Amino acid sequence: QVQLVESGGGSVQPGGSLRLTCAASGFNFNRYAIAWFRQTPGQEREGLSCISKYAATTSYADSVKGRFTISRDNAKNTVYLQMNSLKPEDTAVYYCAADYRLSGGCSTSAVYDFWGQGTQVTVSS
C-alpha cells in the first residue's frame, strides 16, 4: 500500500522554525522525486520545493527561497522540509508528493503520482 505521511506541523510564532517530515512506504522511493506543496482555503495549491531522486537537484519557489531547505534520506524513505523564519503567510496545509522519474531532476510543475494527507502549519503571534 502506497503511503506518504506528513508530520511535524503545528503552531509557531513568526520568526520561528518547524521541520516537516514526509515518510514514504509501499513504493520504490529511490525512483521518485519528492516535492512539498501547500494550500490555504480558497487559494490554488503552491509548489514550494522539490528534490530529485538522489538529492542532486533541489528547487525552491521564490516565496520560500533562503528560508526553507528540502532534504532526503533514502535509507529511511524520508524527505524533510526545514522551515525557518516563518511568516504568518506561511500558514497553510502542507503536502508532500512523489513523482516517478526515469531521469534525474525535479519540478513542482510535474504531475505527481502519490500524495500525502497533509499537515497543518499555523504561524501566528
PDB file of C-alpha atoms in Angstrom:
ATOM      1  CA  GLN A   1       0.000   0.000   0.000  1.00  0.00           C
ATOM      2  CA  VAL A   2       1.457   3.317  -1.106  1.00  0.00           C
ATOM      3  CA  GLN A   3       1.644   5.879   1.659  1.00  0.00           C
ATOM      4  CA  LEU A   4       3.081   9.330   2.137  1.00  0.00           C
ATOM      5  CA  VAL A   5       2.634  10.560   5.675  1.00  0.00           C
ATOM      6  CA  GLU A   6       3.460  14.110   6.650  1.00  0.00           C
ATOM      7  CA  SER A   7       4.224  15.109  10.211  1.00  0.00           C
ATOM      8  CA  GLY A   8       5.814  17.951  12.124  1.00  0.00           C
ATOM      9  CA  GLY A   9       3.215  20.617  11.551  1.00  0.00           C
ATOM     10  CA  GLY A  10       1.879  22.753  14.339  1.00  0.00           C
ATOM     11  CA  SER A  11       1.607  26.290  15.623  1.00  0.00           C
ATOM     12  CA  VAL A  12       4.583  28.600  15.830  1.00  0.00           C
ATOM     13  CA  GLN A  13       5.203  32.294  16.319  1.00  0.00           C
ATOM     14  CA  PRO A  14       6.503  34.470  13.481  1.00  0.00           C
ATOM     15  CA  GLY A  15      10.231  34.025  13.113  1.00  0.00           C
ATOM     16  CA  GLY A  16      10.081  30.503  14.434  1.00  0.00           C
ATOM     17  CA  SER A  17      11.016  27.214  12.823  1.00  0.00           C
ATOM     18  CA  LEU A  18       9.438  23.864  12.083  1.00  0.00           C
ATOM     19  CA  ARG A  19      10.690  20.735  10.386  1.00  0.00           C
ATOM     20  CA  LEU A  20       8.210  18.752   8.362  1.00  0.00           C
ATOM     21  CA  THR A  21       8.762  15.087   7.673  1.00  0.00           C
ATOM     22  CA  CYS A  22       7.354  13.045   4.798  1.00  0.00           C
ATOM     23  CA  ALA A  23       7.606   9.306   5.416  1.00  0.00           C
ATOM     24  CA  ALA A  24       7.097   7.100   2.361  1.00  0.00           C
ATOM     25  CA  SER A  25       6.221   3.445   2.077  1.00  0.00           C
ATOM     26  CA  GLY A  26       4.859   0.984  -0.446  1.00  0.00           C
ATOM     27  CA  PHE A  27       6.867   2.087  -3.466  1.00  0.00           C
ATOM     28  CA  ASN A  28      10.457   2.305  -4.639  1.00  0.00           C
ATOM     29  CA  PHE A  29      11.343   5.586  -3.026  1.00  0.00           C
ATOM     30  CA  ASN A  30      14.680   5.931  -4.827  1.00  0.00           C
ATOM     31  CA  ARG A  31      12.922   6.252  -8.196  1.00  0.00           C
ATOM     32  CA  TYR A  32      10.830   9.231  -7.218  1.00  0.00           C
ATOM     33  CA  ALA A  33      11.433  12.928  -6.940  1.00  0.00           C
ATOM     34  CA  ILE A  34       9.641  14.374  -3.947  1.00  0.00           C
ATOM     35  CA  ALA A  35       8.069  17.794  -3.598  1.00  0.00           C
ATOM     36  CA  TRP A  36       6.366  19.883  -0.958  1.00  0.00           C
ATOM     37  CA  PHE A  37       3.238  21.880  -1.683  1.00  0.00           C
ATOM     38  CA  ARG A  38       0.932  23.979   0.423  1.00  0.00           C
ATOM     39  CA  GLN A  39      -2.616  25.184   0.154  1.00  0.00           C
ATOM     40  CA  THR A  40      -4.894  27.559   2.024  1.00  0.00           C
ATOM     41  CA  PRO A  41      -8.686  27.657   1.675  1.00  0.00           C
ATOM     42  CA  GLY A  42      -9.745  29.414  -1.494  1.00  0.00           C
ATOM     43  CA  GLN A  43      -6.220  29.524  -2.862  1.00  0.00           C
ATOM     44  CA  GLU A  44      -4.511  27.458  -5.520  1.00  0.00           C
ATOM     45  CA  ARG A  45      -2.021  24.885  -4.402  1.00  0.00           C
ATOM     46  CA  GLU A  46       1.501  26.274  -4.367  1.00  0.00           C
ATOM     47  CA  GLY A  47       4.578  24.235  -5.190  1.00  0.00           C
ATOM     48  CA  LEU A  48       7.275  25.099  -2.694  1.00  0.00           C
ATOM     49  CA  SER A  49      10.237  22.862  -3.231  1.00  0.00           C
ATOM     50  CA  CYS A  50      11.334  19.621  -4.805  1.00  0.00           C
ATOM     51  CA  ILE A  51      14.279  17.269  -4.591  1.00  0.00           C
ATOM     52  CA  SER A  52      15.479  14.763  -7.159  1.00  0.00           C
ATOM     53  CA  LYS A  53      15.850  11.024  -6.589  1.00  0.00           C
ATOM     54  CA  TYR A  54      19.358  11.172  -5.173  1.00  0.00           C
ATOM     55  CA  ALA A  55      19.233  14.776  -3.984  1.00  0.00           C
ATOM     56  CA  ALA A  56      21.470  16.070  -6.770  1.00  0.00           C
ATOM     57  CA  THR A  57      18.866  18.694  -7.645  1.00  0.00           C
ATOM     58  CA  THR A  58      16.719  20.881  -5.438  1.00  0.00           C
ATOM     59  CA  SER A  59      14.418  23.707  -6.367  1.00  0.00           C
ATOM     60  CA  TYR A  60      12.562  26.357  -4.396  1.00  0.00           C
ATOM     61  CA  ALA A  61       9.760  28.795  -5.000  1.00  0.00           C
ATOM     62  CA  ASP A  62      10.725  32.430  -4.585  1.00  0.00           C
ATOM     63  CA  SER A  63       8.341  32.700  -1.642  1.00  0.00           C
ATOM     64  CA  VAL A  64      10.433  30.277   0.440  1.00  0.00           C
ATOM     65  CA  LYS A  65      13.903  30.541  -1.057  1.00  0.00           C
ATOM     66  CA  GLY A  66      16.501  31.208   1.614  1.00  0.00           C
ATOM     67  CA  ARG A  67      14.121  30.223   4.414  1.00  0.00           C
ATOM     68  CA  PHE A  68      13.172  26.622   3.625  1.00  0.00           C
ATOM     69  CA  THR A  69      15.504  23.703   2.982  1.00  0.00           C
ATOM     70  CA  ILE A  70      14.491  20.365   1.495  1.00  0.00           C
ATOM     71  CA  SER A  71      16.491  17.194   2.092  1.00  0.00           C
ATOM     72  CA  ARG A  72      16.001  13.449   1.862  1.00  0.00           C
ATOM     73  CA  ASP A  73      17.303  10.284   3.445  1.00  0.00           C
ATOM     74  CA  ASN A  74      16.793   7.421   1.009  1.00  0.00           C
ATOM     75  CA  ALA A  75      17.847   4.876   3.643  1.00  0.00           C
ATOM     76  CA  LYS A  76      14.839   5.972   5.701  1.00  0.00           C
ATOM     77  CA  ASN A  77      12.462   6.670   2.797  1.00  0.00           C
ATOM     78  CA  THR A  78      12.010  10.142   4.219  1.00  0.00           C
ATOM     79  CA  VAL A  79      12.050  13.715   2.989  1.00  0.00           C
ATOM     80  CA  TYR A  80      12.319  16.738   5.232  1.00  0.00           C
ATOM     81  CA  LEU A  81      11.386  20.373   4.881  1.00  0.00           C
ATOM     82  CA  GLN A  82      13.199  22.624   7.315  1.00  0.00           C
ATOM     83  CA  MET A  83      11.271  25.865   7.602  1.00  0.00           C
ATOM     84  CA  ASN A  84      12.947  28.844   9.234  1.00  0.00           C
ATOM     85  CA  SER A  85      11.962  32.487   9.660  1.00  0.00           C
ATOM     86  CA  LEU A  86       8.325  31.554   9.370  1.00  0.00           C
ATOM     87  CA  LYS A  87       5.806  34.242   8.496  1.00  0.00           C
ATOM     88  CA  PRO A  88       2.031  34.409   9.011  1.00  0.00           C
ATOM     89  CA  GLU A  89       1.613  33.988   5.261  1.00  0.00           C
ATOM     90  CA  ASP A  90       3.239  30.564   5.542  1.00  0.00           C
ATOM     91  CA  THR A  91       0.106  29.347   7.310  1.00  0.00           C
ATOM     92  CA  ALA A  92      -1.337  26.518   5.219  1.00  0.00           C
ATOM     93  CA  VAL A  93      -1.782  22.789   4.932  1.00  0.00           C
ATOM     94  CA  TYR A  94       1.474  21.308   3.703  1.00  0.00           C
ATOM     95  CA  TYR A  95       1.581  18.242   1.483  1.00  0.00           C
ATOM     96  CA  CYS A  96       4.342  16.063   0.142  1.00  0.00           C
ATOM     97  CA  ALA A  97       4.064  14.246  -3.169  1.00  0.00           C
ATOM     98  CA  ALA A  98       6.082  11.758  -5.222  1.00  0.00           C
ATOM     99  CA  ASP A  99       6.861  11.933  -8.935  1.00  0.00           C
ATOM    100  CA  TYR A 100       8.250   8.879 -10.745  1.00  0.00           C
ATOM    101  CA  ARG A 101      11.339   9.901 -12.714  1.00  0.00           C
ATOM    102  CA  LEU A 102      13.178   7.889 -15.341  1.00  0.00           C
ATOM    103  CA  SER A 103      15.866  10.538 -15.313  1.00  0.00           C
ATOM    104  CA  GLY A 104      17.079  12.998 -12.712  1.00  0.00           C
ATOM    105  CA  GLY A 105      15.844  16.411 -11.800  1.00  0.00           C
ATOM    106  CA  CYS A 106      12.567  17.550 -10.276  1.00  0.00           C
ATOM    107  CA  SER A 107       9.830  20.057 -10.900  1.00  0.00           C
ATOM    108  CA  THR A 108       6.844  21.172  -8.875  1.00  0.00           C
ATOM    109  CA  SER A 109       5.022  21.556 -12.179  1.00  0.00           C
ATOM    110  CA  ALA A 110       5.162  17.821 -12.871  1.00  0.00           C
ATOM    111  CA  VAL A 111       2.172  15.532 -12.485  1.00  0.00           C
ATOM    112  CA  TYR A 112       2.711  13.836  -9.140  1.00  0.00           C
ATOM    113  CA  ASP A 113       1.781  10.199  -8.676  1.00  0.00           C
ATOM    114  CA  PHE A 114       1.242   9.969  -4.924  1.00  0.00           C
ATOM    115  CA  TRP A 115       0.164  12.492  -2.319  1.00  0.00           C
ATOM    116  CA  GLY A 116       0.104  12.639   1.437  1.00  0.00           C
ATOM    117  CA  GLN A 117      -2.835  13.714   3.550  1.00  0.00           C
ATOM    118  CA  GLY A 118      -1.277  16.985   4.661  1.00  0.00           C
ATOM    119  CA  THR A 119      -0.190  18.598   7.896  1.00  0.00           C
ATOM    120  CA  GLN A 120      -1.338  21.969   9.187  1.00  0.00           C
ATOM    121  CA  VAL A 121       1.177  24.740   9.806  1.00  0.00           C
ATOM    122  CA  THR A 122      -0.036  27.854  11.593  1.00  0.00           C
ATOM    123  CA  VAL A 123       2.178  30.887  12.080  1.00  0.00           C
ATOM    124  CA  SER A 124       0.649  33.389  14.438  1.00  0.00           C
ATOM    125  CA  SER A 125       1.539  35.568  17.371  1.00  0.00           C
TER     126      SER A 125
END
